[in-house]
Short mmCIF file of C-alpha atoms in Angstrom, two decimals:
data_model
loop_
_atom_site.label_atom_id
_atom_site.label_comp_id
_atom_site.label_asym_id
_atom_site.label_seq_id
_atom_site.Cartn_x
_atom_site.Cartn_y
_atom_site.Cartn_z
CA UNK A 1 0.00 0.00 0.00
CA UNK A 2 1.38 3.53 -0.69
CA UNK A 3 1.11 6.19 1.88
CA UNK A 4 2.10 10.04 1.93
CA UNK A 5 4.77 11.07 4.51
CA UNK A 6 5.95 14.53 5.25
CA UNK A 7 9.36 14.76 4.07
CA UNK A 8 10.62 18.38 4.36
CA UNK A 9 9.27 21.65 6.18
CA UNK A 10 9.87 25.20 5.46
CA UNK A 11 8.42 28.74 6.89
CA UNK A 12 8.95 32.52 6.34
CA UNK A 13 7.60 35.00 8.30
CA UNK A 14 8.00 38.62 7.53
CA UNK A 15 10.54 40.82 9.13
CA UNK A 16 8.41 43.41 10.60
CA UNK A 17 7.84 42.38 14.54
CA UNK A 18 4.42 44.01 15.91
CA UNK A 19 3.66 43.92 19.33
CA UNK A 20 1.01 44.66 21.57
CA UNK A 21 2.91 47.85 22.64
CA UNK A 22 3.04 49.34 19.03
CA UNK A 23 -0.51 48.39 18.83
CA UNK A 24 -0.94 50.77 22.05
CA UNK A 25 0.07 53.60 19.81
CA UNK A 26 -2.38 53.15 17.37
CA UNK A 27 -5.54 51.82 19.06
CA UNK A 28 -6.95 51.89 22.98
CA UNK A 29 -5.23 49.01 24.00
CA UNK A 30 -2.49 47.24 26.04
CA UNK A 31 -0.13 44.42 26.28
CA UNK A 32 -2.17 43.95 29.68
CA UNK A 33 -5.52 43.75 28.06
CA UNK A 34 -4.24 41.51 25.20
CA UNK A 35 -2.17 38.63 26.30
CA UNK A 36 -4.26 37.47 29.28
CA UNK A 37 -6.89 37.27 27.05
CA UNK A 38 -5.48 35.68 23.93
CA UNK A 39 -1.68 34.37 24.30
CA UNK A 40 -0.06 36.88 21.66
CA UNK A 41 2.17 39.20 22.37
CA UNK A 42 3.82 39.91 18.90
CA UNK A 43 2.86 39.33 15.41
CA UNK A 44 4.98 39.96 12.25
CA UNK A 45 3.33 42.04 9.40
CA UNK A 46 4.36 41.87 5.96
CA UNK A 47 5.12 45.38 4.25
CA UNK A 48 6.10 44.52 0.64
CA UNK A 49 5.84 40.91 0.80
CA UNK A 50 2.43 39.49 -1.39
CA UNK A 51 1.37 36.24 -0.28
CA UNK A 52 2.58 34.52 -3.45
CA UNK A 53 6.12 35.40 -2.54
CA UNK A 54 5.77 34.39 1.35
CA UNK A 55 4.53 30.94 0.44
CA UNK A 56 7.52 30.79 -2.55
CA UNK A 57 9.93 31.51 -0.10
CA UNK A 58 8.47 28.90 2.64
CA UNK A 59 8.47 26.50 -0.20
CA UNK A 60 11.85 26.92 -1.12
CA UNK A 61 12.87 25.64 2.27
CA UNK A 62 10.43 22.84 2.48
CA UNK A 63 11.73 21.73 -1.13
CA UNK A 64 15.57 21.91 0.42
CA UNK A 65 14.96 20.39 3.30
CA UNK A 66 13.39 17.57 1.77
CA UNK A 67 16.35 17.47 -0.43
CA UNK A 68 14.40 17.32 -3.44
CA UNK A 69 14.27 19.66 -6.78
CA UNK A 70 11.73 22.00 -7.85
CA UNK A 71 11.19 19.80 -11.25
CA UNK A 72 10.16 16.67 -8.85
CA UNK A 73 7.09 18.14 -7.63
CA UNK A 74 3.73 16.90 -9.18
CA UNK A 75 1.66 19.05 -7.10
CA UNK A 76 1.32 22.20 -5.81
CA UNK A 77 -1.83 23.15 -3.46
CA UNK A 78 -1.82 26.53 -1.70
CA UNK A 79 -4.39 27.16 1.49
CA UNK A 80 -5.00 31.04 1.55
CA UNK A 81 -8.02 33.36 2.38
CA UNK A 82 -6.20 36.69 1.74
CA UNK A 83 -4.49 35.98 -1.59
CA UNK A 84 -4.04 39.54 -3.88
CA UNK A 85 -5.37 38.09 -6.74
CA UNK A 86 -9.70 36.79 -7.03
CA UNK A 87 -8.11 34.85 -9.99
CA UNK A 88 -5.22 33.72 -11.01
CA UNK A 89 -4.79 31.26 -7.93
CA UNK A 90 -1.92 32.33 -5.11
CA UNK A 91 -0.72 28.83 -6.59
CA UNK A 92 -0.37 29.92 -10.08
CA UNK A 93 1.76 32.74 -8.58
CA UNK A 94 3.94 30.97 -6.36
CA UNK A 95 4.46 28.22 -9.24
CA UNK A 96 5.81 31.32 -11.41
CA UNK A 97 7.84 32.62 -8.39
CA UNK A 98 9.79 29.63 -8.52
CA UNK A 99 10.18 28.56 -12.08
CA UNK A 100 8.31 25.33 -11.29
CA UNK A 101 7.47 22.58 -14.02
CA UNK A 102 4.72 23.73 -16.32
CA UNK A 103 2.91 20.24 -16.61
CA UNK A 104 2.17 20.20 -13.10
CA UNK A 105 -1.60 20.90 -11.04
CA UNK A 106 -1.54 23.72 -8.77
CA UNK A 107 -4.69 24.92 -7.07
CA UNK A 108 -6.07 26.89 -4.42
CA UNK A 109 -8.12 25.90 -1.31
CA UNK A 110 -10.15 28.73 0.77
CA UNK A 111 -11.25 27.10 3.98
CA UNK A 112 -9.63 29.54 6.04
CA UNK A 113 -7.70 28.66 9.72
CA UNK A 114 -8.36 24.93 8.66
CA UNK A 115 -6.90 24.84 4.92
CA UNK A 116 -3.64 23.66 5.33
CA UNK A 117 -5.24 20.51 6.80
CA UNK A 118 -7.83 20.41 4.26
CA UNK A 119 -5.06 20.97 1.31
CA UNK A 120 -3.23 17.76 2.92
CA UNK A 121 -5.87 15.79 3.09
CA UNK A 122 -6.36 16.36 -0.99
CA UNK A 123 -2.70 15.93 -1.07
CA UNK A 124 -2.98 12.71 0.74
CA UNK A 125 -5.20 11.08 -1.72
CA UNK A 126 -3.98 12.27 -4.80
CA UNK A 127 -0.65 10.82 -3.56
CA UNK A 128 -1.81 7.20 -2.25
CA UNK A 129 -4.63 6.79 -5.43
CA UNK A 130 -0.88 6.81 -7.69
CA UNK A 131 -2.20 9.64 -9.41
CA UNK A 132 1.09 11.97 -8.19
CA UNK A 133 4.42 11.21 -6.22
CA UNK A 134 5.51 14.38 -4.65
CA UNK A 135 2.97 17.19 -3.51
CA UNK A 136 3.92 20.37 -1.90
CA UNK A 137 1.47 22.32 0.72
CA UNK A 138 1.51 25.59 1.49
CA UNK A 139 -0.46 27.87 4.25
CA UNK A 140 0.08 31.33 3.62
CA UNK A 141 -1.79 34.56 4.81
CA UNK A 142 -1.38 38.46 4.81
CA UNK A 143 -4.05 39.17 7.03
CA UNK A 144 -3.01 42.56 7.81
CA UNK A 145 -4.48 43.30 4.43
CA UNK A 146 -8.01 42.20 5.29
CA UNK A 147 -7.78 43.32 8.79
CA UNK A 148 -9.92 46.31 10.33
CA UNK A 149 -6.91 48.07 11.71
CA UNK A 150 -9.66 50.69 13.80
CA UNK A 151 -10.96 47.40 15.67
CA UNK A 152 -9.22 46.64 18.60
CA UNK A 153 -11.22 43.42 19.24
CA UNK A 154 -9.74 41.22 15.87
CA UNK A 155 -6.90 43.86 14.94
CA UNK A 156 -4.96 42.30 17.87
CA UNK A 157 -5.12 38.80 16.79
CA UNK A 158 -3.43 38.69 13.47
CA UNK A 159 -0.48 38.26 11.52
CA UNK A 160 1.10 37.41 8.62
CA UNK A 161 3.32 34.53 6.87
CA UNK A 162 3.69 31.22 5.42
CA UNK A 163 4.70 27.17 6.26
CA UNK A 164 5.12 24.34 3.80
CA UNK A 165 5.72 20.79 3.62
CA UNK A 166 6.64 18.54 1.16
CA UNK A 167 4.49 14.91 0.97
CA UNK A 168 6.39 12.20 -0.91
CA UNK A 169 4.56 8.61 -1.73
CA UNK A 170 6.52 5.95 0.32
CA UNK A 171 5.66 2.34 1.81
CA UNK A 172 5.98 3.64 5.30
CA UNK A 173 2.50 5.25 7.17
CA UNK A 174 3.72 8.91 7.26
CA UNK A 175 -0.39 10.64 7.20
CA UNK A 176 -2.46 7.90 9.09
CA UNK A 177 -5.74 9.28 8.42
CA UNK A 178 -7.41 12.82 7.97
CA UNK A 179 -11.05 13.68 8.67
CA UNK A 180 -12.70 17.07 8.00
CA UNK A 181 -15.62 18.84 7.88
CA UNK A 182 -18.05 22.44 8.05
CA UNK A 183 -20.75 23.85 8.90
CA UNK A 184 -21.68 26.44 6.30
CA UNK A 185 -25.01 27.39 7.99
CA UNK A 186 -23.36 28.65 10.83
CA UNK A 187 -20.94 31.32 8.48
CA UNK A 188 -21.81 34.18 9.33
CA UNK A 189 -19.75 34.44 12.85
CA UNK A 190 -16.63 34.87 11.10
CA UNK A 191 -16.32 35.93 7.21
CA UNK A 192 -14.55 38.31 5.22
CA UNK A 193 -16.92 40.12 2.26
CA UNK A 194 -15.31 40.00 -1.56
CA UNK A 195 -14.72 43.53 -2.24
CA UNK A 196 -16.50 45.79 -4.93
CA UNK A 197 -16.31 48.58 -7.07
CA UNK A 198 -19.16 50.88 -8.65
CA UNK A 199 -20.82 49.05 -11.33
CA UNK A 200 -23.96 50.08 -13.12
CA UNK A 201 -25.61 47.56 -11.80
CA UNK A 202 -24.32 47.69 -8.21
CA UNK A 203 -22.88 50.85 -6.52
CA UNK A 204 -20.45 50.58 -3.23
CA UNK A 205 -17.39 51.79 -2.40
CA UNK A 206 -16.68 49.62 1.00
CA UNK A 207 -13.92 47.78 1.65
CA UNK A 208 -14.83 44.83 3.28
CA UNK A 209 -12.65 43.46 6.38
CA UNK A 210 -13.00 40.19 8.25
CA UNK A 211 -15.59 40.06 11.03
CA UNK A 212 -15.78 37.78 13.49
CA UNK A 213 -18.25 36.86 16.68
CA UNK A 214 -15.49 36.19 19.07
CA UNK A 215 -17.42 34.05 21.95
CA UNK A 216 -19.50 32.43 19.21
CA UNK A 217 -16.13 31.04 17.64
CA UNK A 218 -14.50 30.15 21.03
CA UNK A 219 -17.44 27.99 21.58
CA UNK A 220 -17.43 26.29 18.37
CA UNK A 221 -14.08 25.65 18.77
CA UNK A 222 -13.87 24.11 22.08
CA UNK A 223 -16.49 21.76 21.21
CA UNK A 224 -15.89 20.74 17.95
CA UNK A 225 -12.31 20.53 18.37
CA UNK A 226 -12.55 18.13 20.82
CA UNK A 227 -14.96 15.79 18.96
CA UNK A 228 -13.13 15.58 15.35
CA UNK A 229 -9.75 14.84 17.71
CA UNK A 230 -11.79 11.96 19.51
CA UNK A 231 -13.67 10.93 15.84
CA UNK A 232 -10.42 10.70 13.88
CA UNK A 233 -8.91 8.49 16.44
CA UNK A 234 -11.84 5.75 17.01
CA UNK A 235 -11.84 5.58 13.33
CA UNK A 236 -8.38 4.42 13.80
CA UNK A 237 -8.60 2.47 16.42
CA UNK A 238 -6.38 4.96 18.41
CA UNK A 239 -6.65 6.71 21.75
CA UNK A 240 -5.05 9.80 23.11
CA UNK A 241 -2.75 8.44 24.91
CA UNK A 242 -0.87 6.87 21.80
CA UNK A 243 -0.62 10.67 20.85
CA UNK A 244 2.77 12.38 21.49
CA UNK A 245 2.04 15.83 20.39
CA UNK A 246 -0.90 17.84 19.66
CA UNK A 247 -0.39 20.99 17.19
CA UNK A 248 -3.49 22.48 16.83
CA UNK A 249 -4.37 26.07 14.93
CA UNK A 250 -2.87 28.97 16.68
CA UNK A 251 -5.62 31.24 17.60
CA UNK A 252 -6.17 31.99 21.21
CA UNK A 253 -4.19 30.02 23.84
CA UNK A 254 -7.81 30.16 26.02
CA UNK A 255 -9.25 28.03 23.14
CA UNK A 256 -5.89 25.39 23.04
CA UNK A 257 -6.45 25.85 27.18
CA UNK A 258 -10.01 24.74 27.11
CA UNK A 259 -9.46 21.85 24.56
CA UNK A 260 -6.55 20.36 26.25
CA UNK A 261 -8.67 20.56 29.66
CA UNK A 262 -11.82 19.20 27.64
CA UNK A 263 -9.70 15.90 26.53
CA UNK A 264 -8.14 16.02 30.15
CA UNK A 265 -4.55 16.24 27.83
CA UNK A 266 -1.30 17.56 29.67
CA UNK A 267 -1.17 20.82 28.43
CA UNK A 268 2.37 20.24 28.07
CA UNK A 269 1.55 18.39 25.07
CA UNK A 270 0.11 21.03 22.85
CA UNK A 271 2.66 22.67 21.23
CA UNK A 272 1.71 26.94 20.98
CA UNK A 273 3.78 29.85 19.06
CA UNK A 274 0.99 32.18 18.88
CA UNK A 275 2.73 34.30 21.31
CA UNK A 276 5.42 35.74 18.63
CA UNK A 277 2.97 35.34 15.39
CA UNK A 278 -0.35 35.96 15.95
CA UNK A 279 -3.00 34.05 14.23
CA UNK A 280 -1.83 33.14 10.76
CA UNK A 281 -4.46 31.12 9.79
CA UNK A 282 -3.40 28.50 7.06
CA UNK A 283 -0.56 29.42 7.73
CA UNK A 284 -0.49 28.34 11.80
CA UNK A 285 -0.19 24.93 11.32
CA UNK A 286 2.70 24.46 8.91
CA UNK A 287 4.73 27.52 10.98
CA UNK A 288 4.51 25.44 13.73
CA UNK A 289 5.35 22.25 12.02
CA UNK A 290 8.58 23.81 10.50
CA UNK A 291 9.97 24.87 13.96
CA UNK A 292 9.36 21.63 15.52
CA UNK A 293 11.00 19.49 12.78
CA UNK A 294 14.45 22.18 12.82
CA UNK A 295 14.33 21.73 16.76
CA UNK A 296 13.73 17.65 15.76
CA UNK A 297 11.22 17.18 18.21
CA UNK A 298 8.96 15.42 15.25
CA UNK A 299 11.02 12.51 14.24
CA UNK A 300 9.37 8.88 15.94
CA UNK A 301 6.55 11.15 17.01
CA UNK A 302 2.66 10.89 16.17
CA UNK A 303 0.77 14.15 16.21
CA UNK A 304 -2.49 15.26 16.04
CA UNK A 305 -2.81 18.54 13.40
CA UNK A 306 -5.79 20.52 14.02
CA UNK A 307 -7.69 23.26 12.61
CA UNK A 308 -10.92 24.81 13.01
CA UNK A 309 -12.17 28.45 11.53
CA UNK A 310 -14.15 30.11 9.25
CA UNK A 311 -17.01 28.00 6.85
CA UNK A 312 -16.93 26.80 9.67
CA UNK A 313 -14.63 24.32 8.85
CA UNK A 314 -12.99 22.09 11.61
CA UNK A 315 -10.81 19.04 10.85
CA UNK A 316 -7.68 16.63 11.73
CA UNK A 317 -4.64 15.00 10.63
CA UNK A 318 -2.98 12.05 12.10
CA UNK A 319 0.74 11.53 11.05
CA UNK A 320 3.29 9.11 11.97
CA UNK A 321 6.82 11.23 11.72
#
């Protein structure tokens, strides 16, 4: 049987360091009122960067550290909500960035904080049906450009940048089994409106930022977390204690808090970076992937991936590293 393993991680995060101080100076609010309440203390904001060139960049490193060449990969699958470009996809773009082989399929998925896990799960298949060999994921965001910057209660939460990994086809279980899902009725607690311009059909001028219901998604989160965690396993005939590390999306340390407490987990287990990047979400996931594999605290490890976020979409990845 052929499986999909994780072979290679990469990040890039911009240079630009926020933190809750600077955000002082700009809004009413305070390191005090924002880390007790959320984890973060700094977030890094991309000036020049697009998201195309973020994710290129993380790639690059996943692609090196897998020791493999741009012309081996089949597939290319980028998780973004806050691409520049309605159309051509951010993976079109990155695939140009890097001079990558024409004949390959590169694609976009838009499920928000829980796309990169989404995007592997499609990455899985496509890579134990035969149909491609070596698949590269990317999460990448530049929320700062669809952020309401005069909102104290979301401007505080978000960052920007981009993680990869490279999936190879091998006889070893590397992904042991993904499930995902959403709840679209339930959308509009957190959403971000396409933007418009006058038409003479439709006339508006507004630029459209995300919104979110804060306590509405901290509920949804804490309970469906929990229960996708819990299906995935039974499915595969696995409990939480034969789980070494949990690396679940990075937005709100109260959330990972309440979920850990929920699945009466050591806390110790959940591994959390939200405190110098903000919520990146795609992009949280593979971030934090990349730093544990360079520290090698992956290798002989199974971890739970989790996301959860707008749609709402909520889902997660079992892998054997």
């Amino acid at each position: 049987m052929t499986f999909s393993k994780i072979v290679g991680t990469g990040r890039y995060t911009p240079e630009l360091v926020v933190s809750n101080d600077d955000l002082s100076k700009m809004m009413d609010t305070s390191d005090e009122w924002i880390y007790p309440r959320t984890g973060i203390r700094n977030r890094r904001i991309a000036k020049d960067e697009t998201t195309y060139e973020m994710a290129a960049k993380a790639v690059k490193e996943a692609l090196d550290a897998a020791g493999l060449d741009k012309e081996d990969v089949d597939l290319l699958i980028v998780a973004t909500i806050s691409t520049e470009y309605q159309t051509p996809s951010a993976a079109c773009l990155v695939q140009r960035e890097l001079d990558i082989n024409n004949n390959i399929m590169v694609f976009d998925v838009n499920a928000a904080c829980t796309g990169f896990v989404y995007a592997m799960d499609v990455a899985d298949q496509f890579i134990k049906t035969g149909k491609y060999r070596n698949a590269v994921v990317v999460g990448v965001e530049k929320l700062s450009q669809v952020t309401d910057w005069s909102d104290r209660a979301t401007a505080v939460l978000f960052g920007d940048g981009a993680g990869a990994v490279v999936m190879t086809a091998s006889e070893e279980a590397g992904i042991i089994d993904s499930v995902n899902h959403a709840i679209g009725r339930d959308f509009e607690c957190l959403y971000i409106k396409t933007r418009h311009k006058d038409t003479p059909f439709y006339k508006s001028q507004k630029e459209h930022h995300l919104v979110m219901d804060g306590q509405v998604v901290f509920q949804f989160a804490c309970k469906k977390v929990p229960e996708v965690i819990l299906e995935t396993l039974d499915k595969n005939g696995m409990a939480l204690e034969d789980i070494d590390l949990f690396v679940l999306h990075q937005a709100n340390k109260r959330i990972i808090d309440r979920i850990a407490k929920k699945l009466k987990v050591d806390i110790d287990k959940f591994y959390m970076n939200m405190n110098e990047y903000g919520n990146t979400s795609s992009a949280t996931i593979p971030i934090a992937l990349d730093e544990l594999a360079r520290d090698g605290k992956l290798e002989g490890k199974k971890v739970v991936l989790s996301g959860f976020g707008a749609g709402l979409t909520y889902g997660t990845t079992i892998i054997q590293f």
